[in-house]
mmCIF file of C-alpha atoms in Angstrom:
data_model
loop_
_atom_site.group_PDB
_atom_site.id
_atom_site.type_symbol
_atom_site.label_atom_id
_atom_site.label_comp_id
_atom_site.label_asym_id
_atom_site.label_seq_id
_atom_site.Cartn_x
_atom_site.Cartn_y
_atom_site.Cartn_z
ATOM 1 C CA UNK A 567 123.749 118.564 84.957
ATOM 2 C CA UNK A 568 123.626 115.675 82.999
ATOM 3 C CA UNK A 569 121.225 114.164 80.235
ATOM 4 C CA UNK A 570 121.161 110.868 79.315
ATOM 5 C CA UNK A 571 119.077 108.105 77.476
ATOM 6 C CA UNK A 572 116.896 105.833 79.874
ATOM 7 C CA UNK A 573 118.695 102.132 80.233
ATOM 8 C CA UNK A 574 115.804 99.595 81.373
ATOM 9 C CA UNK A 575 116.735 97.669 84.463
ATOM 10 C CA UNK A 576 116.898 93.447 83.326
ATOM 11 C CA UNK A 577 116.217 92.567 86.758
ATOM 12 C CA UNK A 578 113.060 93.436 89.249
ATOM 13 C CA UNK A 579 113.293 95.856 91.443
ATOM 14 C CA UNK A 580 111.022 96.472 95.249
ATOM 15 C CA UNK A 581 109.356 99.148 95.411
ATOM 16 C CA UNK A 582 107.383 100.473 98.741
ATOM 17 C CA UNK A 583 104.415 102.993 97.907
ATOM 18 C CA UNK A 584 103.628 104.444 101.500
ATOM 19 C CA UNK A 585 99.972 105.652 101.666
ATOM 20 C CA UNK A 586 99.071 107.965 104.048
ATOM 21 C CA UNK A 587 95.083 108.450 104.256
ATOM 22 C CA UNK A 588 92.843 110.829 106.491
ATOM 23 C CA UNK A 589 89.069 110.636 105.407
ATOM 24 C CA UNK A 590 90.358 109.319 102.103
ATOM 25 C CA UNK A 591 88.863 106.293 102.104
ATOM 26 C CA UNK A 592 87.169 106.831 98.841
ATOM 27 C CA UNK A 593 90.137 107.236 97.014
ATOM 28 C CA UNK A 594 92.061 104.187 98.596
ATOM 29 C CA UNK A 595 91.006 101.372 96.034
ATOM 30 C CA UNK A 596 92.640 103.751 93.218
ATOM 31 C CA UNK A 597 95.873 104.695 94.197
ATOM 32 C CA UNK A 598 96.745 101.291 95.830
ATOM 33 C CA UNK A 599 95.564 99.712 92.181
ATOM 34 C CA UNK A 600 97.905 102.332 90.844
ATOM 35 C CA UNK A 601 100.779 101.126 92.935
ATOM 36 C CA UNK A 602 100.457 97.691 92.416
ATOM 37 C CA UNK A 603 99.906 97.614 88.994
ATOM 38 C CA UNK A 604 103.446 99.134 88.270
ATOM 39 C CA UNK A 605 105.268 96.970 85.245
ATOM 40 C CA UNK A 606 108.535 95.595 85.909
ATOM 41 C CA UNK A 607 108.837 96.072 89.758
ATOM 42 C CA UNK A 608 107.368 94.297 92.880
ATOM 43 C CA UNK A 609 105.548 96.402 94.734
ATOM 44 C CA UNK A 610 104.021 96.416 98.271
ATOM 45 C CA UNK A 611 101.695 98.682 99.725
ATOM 46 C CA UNK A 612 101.614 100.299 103.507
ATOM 47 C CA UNK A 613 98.677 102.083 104.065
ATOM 48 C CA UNK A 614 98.654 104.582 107.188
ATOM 49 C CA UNK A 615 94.841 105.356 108.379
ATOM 50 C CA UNK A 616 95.667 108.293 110.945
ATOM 51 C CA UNK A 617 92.149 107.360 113.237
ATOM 52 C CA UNK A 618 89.808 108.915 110.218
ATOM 53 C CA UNK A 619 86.415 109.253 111.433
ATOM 54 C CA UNK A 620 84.714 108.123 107.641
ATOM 55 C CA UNK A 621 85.154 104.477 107.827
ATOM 56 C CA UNK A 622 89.108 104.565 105.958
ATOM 57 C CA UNK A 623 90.085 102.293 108.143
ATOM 58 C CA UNK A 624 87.568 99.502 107.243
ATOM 59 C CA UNK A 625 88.106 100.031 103.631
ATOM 60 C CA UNK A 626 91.973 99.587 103.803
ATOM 61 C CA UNK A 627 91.475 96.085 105.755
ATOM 62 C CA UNK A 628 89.306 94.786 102.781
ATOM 63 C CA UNK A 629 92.070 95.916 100.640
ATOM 64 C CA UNK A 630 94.195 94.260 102.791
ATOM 65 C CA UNK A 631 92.652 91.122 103.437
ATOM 66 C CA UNK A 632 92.405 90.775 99.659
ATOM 67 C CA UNK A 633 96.048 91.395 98.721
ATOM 68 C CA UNK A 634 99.280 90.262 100.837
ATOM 69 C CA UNK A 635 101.674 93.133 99.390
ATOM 70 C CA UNK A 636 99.067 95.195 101.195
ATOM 71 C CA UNK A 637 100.258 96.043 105.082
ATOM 72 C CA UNK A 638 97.852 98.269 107.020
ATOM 73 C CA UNK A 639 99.045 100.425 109.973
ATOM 74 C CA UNK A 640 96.043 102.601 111.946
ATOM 75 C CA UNK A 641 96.580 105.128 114.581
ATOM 76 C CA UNK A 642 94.373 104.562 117.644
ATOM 77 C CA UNK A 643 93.908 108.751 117.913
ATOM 78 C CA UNK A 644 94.794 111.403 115.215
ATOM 79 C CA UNK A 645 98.320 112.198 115.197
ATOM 80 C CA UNK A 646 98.462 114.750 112.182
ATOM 81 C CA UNK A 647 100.145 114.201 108.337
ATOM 82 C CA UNK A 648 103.854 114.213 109.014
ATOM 83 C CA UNK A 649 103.283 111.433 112.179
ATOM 84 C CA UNK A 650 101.201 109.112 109.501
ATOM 85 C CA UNK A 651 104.413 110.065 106.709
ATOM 86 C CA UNK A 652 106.772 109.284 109.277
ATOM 87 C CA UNK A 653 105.100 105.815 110.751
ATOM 88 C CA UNK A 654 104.705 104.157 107.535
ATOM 89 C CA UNK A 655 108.321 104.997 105.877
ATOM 90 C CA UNK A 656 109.998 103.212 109.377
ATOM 91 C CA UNK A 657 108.636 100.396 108.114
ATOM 92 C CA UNK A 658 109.655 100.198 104.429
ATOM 93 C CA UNK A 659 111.943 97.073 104.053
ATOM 94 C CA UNK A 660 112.697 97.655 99.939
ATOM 95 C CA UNK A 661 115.302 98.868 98.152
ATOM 96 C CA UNK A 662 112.809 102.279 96.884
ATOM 97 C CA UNK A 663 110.122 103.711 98.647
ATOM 98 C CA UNK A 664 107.624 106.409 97.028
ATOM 99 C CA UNK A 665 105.197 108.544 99.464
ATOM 100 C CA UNK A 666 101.584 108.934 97.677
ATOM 101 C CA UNK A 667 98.796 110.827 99.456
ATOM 102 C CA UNK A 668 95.176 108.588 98.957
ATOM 103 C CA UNK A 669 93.923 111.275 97.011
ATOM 104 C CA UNK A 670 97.136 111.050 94.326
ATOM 105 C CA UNK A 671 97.880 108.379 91.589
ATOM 106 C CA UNK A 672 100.951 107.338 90.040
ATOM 107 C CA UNK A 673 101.519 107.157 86.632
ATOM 108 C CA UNK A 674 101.703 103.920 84.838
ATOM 109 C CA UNK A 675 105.490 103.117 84.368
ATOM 110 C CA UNK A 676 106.669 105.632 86.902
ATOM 111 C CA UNK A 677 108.210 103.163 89.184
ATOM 112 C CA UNK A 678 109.817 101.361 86.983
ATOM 113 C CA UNK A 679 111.514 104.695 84.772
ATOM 114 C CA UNK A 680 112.366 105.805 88.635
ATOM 115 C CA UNK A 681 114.128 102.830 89.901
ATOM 116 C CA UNK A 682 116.077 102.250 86.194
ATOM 117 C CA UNK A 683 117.726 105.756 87.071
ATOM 118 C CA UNK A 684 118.592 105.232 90.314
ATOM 119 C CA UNK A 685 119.654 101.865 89.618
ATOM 120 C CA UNK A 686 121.599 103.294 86.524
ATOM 121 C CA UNK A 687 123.336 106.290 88.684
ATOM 122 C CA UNK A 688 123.836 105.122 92.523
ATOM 123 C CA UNK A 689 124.589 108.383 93.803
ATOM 124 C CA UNK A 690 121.246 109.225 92.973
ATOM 125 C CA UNK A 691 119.045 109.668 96.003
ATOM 126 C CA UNK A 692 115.719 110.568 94.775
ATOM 127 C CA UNK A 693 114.218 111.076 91.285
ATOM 128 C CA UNK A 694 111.328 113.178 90.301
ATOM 129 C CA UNK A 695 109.540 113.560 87.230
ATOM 130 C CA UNK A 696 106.045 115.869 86.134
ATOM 131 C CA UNK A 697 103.201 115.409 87.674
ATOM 132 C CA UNK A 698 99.629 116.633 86.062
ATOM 133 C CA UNK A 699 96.754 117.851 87.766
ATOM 134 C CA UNK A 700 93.399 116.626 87.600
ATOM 135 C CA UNK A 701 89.873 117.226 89.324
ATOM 136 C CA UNK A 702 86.923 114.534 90.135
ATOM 137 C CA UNK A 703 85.025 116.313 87.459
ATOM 138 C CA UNK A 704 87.434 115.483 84.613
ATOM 139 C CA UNK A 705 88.779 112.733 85.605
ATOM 140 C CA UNK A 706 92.796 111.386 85.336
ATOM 141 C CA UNK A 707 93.757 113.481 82.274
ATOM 142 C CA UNK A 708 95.308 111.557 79.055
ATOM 143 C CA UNK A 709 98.980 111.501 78.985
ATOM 144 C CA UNK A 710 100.355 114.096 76.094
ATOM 145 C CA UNK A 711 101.103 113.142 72.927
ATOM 146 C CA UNK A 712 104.832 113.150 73.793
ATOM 147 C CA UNK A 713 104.781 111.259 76.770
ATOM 148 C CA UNK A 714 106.270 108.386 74.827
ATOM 149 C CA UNK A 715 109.645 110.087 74.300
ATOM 150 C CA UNK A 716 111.563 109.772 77.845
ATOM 151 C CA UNK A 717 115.110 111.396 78.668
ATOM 152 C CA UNK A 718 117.164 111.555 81.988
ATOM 153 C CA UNK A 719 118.679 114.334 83.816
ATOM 154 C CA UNK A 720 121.370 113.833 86.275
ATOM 155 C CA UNK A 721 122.371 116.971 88.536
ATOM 156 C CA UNK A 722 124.494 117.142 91.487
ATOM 157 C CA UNK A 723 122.763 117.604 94.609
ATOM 158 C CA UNK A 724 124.286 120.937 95.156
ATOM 159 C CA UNK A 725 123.903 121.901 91.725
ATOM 160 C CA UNK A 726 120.050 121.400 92.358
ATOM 161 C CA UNK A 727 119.832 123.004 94.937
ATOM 162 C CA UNK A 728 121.976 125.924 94.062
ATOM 163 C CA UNK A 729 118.645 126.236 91.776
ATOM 164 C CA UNK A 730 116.308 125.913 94.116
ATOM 165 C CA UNK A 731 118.178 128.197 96.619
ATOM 166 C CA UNK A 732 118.346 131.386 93.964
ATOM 167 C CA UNK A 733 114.540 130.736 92.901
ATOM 168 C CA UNK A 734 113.531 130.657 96.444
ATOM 169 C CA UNK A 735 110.700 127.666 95.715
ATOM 170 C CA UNK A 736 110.101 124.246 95.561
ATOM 171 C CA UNK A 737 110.113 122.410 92.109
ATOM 172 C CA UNK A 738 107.969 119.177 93.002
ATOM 173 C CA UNK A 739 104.459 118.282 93.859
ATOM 174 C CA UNK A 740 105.345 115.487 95.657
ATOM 175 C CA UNK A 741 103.488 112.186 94.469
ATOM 176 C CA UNK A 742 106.088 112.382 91.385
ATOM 177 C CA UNK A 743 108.801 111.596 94.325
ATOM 178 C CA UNK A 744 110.796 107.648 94.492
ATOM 179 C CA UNK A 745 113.920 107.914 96.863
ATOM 180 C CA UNK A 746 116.126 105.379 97.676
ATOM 181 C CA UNK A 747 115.901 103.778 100.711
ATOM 182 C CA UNK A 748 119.132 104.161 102.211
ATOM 183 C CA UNK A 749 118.708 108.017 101.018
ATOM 184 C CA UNK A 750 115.525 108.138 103.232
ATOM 185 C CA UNK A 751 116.949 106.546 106.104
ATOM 186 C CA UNK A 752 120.289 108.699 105.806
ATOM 187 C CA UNK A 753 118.136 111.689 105.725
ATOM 188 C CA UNK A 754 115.729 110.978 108.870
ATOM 189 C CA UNK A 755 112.070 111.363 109.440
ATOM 190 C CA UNK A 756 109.994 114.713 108.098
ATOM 191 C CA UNK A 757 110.168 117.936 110.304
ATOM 192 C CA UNK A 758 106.850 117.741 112.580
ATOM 193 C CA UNK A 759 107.703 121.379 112.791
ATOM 194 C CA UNK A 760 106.609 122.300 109.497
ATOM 195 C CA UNK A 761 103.216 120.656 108.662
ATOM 196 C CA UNK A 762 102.991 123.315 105.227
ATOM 197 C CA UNK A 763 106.352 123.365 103.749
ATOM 198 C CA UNK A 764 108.068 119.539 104.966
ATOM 199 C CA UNK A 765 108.416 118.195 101.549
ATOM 200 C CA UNK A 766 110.340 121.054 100.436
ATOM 201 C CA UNK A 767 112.910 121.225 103.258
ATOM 202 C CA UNK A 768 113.196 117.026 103.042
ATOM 203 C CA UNK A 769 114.459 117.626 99.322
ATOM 204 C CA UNK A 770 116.577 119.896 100.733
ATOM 205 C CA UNK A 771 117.866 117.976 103.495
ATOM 206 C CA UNK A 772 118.197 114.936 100.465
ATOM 207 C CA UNK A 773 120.202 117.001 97.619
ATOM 208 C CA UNK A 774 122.359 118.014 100.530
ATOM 209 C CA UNK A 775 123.883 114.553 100.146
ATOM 210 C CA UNK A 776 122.679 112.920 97.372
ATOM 211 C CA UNK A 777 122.394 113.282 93.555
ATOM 212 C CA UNK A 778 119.070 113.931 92.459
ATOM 213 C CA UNK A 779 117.599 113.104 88.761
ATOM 214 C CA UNK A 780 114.638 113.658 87.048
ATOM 215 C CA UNK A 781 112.224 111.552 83.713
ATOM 216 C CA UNK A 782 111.584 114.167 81.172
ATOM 217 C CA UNK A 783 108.678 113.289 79.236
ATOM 218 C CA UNK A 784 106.349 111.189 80.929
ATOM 219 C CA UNK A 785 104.019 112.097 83.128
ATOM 220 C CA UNK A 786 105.017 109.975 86.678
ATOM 221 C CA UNK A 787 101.771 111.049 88.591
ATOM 222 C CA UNK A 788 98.766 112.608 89.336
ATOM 223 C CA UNK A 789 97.790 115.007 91.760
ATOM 224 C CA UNK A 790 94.125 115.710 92.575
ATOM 225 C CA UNK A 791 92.755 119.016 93.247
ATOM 226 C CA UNK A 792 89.674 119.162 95.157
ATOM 227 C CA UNK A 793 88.285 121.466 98.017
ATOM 228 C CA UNK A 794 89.993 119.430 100.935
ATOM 229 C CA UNK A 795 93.385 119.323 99.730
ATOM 230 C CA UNK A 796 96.016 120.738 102.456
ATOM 231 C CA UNK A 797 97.092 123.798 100.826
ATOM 232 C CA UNK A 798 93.520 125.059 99.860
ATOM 233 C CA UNK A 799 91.603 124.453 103.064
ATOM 234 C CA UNK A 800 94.525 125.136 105.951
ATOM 235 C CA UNK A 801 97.378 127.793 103.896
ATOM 236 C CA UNK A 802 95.082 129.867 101.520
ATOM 237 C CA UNK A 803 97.197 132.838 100.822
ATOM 238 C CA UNK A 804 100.273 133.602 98.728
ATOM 239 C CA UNK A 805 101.945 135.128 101.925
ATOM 240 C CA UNK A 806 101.677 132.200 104.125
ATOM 241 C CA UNK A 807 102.930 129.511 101.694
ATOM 242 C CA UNK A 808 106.233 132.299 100.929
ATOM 243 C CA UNK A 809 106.656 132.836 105.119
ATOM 244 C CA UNK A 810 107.079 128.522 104.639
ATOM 245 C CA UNK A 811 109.179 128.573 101.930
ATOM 246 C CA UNK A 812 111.578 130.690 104.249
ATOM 247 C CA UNK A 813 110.595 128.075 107.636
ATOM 248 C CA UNK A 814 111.895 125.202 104.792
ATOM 249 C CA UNK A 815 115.234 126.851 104.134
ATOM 250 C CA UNK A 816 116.043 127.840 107.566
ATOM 251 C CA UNK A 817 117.820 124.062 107.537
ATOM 252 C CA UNK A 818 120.019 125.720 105.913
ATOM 253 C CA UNK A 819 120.757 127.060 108.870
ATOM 254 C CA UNK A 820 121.561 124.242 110.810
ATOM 255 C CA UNK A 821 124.944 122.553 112.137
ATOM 256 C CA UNK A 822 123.363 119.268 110.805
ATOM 257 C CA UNK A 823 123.753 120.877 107.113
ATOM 258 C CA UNK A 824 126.425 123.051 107.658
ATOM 259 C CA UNK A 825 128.957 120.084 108.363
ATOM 260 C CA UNK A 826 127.438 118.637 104.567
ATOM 261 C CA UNK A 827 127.573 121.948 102.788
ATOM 262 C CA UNK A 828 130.679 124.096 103.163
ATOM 263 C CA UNK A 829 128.503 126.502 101.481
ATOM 264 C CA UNK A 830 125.182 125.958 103.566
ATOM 265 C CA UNK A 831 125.651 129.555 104.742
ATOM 266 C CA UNK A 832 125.688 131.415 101.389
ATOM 267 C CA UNK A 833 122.787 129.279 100.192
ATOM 268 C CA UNK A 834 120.686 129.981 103.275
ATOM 269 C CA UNK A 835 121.440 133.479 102.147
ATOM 270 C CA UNK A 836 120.994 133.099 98.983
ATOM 271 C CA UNK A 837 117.102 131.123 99.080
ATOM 272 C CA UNK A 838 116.092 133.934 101.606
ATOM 273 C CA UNK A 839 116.583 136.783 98.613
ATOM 274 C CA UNK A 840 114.973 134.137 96.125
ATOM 275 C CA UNK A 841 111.566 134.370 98.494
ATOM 276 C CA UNK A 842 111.771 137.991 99.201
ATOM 277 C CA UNK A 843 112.719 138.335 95.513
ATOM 278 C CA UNK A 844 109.515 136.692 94.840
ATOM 279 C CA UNK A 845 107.796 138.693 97.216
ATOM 280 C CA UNK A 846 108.169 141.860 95.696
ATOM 281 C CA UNK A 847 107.056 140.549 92.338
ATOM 282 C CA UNK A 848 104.634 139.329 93.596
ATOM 283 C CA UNK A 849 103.877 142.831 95.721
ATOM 284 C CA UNK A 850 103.854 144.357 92.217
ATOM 285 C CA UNK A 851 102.051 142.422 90.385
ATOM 286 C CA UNK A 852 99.145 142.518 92.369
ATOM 287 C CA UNK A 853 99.023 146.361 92.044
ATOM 288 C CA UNK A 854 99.691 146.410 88.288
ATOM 289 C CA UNK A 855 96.367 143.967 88.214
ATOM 290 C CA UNK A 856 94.592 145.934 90.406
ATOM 291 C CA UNK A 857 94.587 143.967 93.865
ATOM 292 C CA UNK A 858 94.081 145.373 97.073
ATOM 293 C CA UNK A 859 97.026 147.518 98.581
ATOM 294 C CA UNK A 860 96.709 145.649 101.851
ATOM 295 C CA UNK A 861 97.755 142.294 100.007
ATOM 296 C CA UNK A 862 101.186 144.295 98.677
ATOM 297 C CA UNK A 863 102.056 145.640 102.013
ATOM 298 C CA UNK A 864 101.375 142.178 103.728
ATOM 299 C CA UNK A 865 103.804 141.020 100.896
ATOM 300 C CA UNK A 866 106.470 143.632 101.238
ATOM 301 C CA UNK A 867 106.908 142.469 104.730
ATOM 302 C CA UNK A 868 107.436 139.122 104.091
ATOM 303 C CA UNK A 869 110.165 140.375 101.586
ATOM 304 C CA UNK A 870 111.648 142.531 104.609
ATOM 305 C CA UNK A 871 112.073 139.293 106.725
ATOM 306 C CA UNK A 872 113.517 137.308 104.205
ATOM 307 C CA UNK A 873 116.130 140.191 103.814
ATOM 308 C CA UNK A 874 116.407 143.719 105.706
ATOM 309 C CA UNK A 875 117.340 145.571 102.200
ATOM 310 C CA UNK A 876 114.547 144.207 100.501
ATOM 311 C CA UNK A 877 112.585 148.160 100.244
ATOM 312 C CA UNK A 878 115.583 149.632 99.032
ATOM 313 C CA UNK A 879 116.274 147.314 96.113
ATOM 314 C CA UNK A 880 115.364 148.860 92.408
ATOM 315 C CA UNK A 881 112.045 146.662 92.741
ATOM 316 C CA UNK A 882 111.289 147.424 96.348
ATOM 317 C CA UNK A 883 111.805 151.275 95.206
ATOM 318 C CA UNK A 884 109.116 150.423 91.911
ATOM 319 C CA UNK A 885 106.840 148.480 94.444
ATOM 320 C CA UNK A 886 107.223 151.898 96.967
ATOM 321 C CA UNK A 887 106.125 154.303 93.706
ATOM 322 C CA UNK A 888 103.098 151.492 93.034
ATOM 323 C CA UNK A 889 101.951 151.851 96.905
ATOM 324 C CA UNK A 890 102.014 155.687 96.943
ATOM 325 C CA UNK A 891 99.593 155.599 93.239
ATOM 326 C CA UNK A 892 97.545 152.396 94.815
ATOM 327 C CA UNK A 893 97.025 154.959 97.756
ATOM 328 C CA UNK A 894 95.959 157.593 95.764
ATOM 329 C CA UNK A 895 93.261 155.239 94.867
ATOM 330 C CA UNK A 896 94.559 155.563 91.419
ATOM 331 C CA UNK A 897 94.194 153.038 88.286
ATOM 332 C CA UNK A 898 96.825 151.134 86.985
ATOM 333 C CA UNK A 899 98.648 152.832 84.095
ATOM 334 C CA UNK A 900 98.524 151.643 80.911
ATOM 335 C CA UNK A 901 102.411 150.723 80.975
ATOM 336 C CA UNK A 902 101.759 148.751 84.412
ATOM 337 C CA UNK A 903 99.173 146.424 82.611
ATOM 338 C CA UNK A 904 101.631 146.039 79.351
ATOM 339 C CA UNK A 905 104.435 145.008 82.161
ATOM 340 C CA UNK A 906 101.477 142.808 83.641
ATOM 341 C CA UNK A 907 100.954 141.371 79.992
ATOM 342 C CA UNK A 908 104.911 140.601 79.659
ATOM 343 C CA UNK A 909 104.818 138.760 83.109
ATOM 344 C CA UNK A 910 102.232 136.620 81.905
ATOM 345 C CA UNK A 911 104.554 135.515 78.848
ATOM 346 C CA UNK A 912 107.445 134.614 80.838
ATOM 347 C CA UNK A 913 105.306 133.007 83.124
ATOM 348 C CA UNK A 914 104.403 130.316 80.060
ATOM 349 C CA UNK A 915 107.817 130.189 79.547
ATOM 350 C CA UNK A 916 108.685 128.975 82.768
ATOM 351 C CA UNK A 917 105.933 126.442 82.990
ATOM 352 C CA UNK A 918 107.130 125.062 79.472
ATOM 353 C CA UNK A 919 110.877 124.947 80.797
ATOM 354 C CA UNK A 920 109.497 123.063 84.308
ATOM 355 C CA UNK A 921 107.660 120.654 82.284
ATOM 356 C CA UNK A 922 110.382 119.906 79.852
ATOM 357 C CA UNK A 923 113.526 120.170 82.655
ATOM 358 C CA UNK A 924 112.229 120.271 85.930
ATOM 359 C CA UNK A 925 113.403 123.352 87.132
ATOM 360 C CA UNK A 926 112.450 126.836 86.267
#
């Protein structure tokens, strides 16, 4: 890993900002105004309407008509989110290409901060930074106080994903995400296979072979949470989106990584224990809050298919003890909810370190 102090680009750089939009329509006037108002690089807009029944469509040719960087590509029948990713990045001509949902905004700057690092480091294949959250109700949050201070960090793609591997998860959002072109088209189209987790196993597939770096400081976009968004409305439990995480990794797996990882095998190994590692906690800590026992079990079996051994580790053993009190329709001790109180703490902890690294 690497830090380093951002070096502005002289010249201007292109910049693609794929939109992909199902009964977004609403939302497309905003993010394509936050694409193409990026300082410092030329930007052009492809917006992908996958056949939305609300009229999307019509409101992305009046964008279009209005706007020449603006090309519009619509799907005659519905052909799902990874088709509509997939369609619109074939057809990215520049030398960067960023994939924003219609319902997400970049950042102002966050092209421009992306491109100077890749530019800067050209084994760099994609570059990430933080993202913030926002609702309809409060509207696109302000950018922190420290926002203004910026930073770079440079790791290895293996080193990356070495951290990713042992924590078993995914560190990005997604809208925060500019890749490199010839990164994108080196590392192929999204897995149709895994509608929930594809982001995470194409950053895998990318740090496989490229360098990956990250703005600290900043915020480089915003990602709307509302009642139709993907992982609320289709994957609405803990268990599912871990039994994903382990669908991501199993590329891993494959002869197409294994001939760019001499170590693809021990880090397939090694994400599978960071899921069912998370499993159990997770297993736990729903008991030591009080949670329904049939949650835990559900859990402790996704832990036993991310690893055999998982019951017999020291926390599948405390999670066992937890299930046999739980059973006993028994309360949480008072040394269960102080453990519950610690958890909490390192969980802030963690959030600070992702916010100020990237990684947690």
């Amino acid at each position: 890993m690497r830090r380093a102090r951002p070096v502005p680009f002289a010249g201007t750089t292109g910049v693609t900002v794929v939109v992909p939009c199902y009964n977004y329509g609403h939302f497309l006037a905003e993010v394509v105004h936050s694409a193409l108002s990026q300082e410092r690089v030329s930007t052009r807009v492809i917006i992908v309407d996958d056949a939305s029944p609300d009229g999307s469509a019509d409101v992305a040719r009046e964008l279009a008509a209005a706007d020449p960087r603006i090309t519009l590509l619509c799907h005659e029948v519905n052909q799902g989110h990874i088709a509509t990713y997939n369609d619109g990045l074939a057809r990215v001509e520049t030398e960067f290409v960023a994939l924003v949902s219609a319902d997400d905004l970049l950042a102002p700057g966050a092209l421009g901060r992306a491109t100077d690092l890749m530019k800067a480091h050209p084994g760099v294949g994609m570059v990430y930074g933080m993202p913030l959250e926002f609702d309809d109700a409060q509207g696109v949050p302000d950018i922190p106080a420290d926002g203004r201070k910026s930073s770079w960090t440079v790791w290895s793609g293996r080193e990356w994903l070495r951290w990713a591997c042992w924590r078993g998860r995914c560190f990005i959002l997604s809208p925060e995400v500019v890749m490199r072109t010839d990164a994108m088209r080196q590392v192929g189209p999204y897995n149709a296979e895994l509608p929930h987790s594809g982001d995470l196993e194409y950053w895998v597939r990318t740090a496989a072979r490229w360098d990956v770096g990250r703005i600290n400081g900043p915020v480089q976009a915003y990602y709307r949470v509302h009642g139709n968004n993907m992982h609320l409305t289709s994957f609405d439990t803990i268990q599912v989106d871990l039994k994903h995480r382990l669908d991501a990794f199993e590329v891993l797996a494959t002869a197409e990584l294994a001939a760019e990882l001499p170590d693809a095998a021990r880090l397939h190994r090694m994400a599978r224990r960071g899921v069912g590692r998370e499993s159990l906690l997770l297993a736990e800590r729903n008991l030591d809050a009080g949670g329904a026992v049939s949650v835990s079990l559900s859990l402790l079996d996704v832990a036993k298919s991310a690893f055999p051994s998982a019951a017999s580790t020291l926390r599948g053993r405390a999670l066992r003890h937890r299930l046999v009190r739980a059973g006993r329709r028994a309360a949480p001790t008072g040394v269960q909810s102080m453990i519950e109180g610690y958890r909490r703490q390192v969980d802030r902890v963690r959030w600070t370190a992702w916010r100020k690294a990237g990684i947690s």
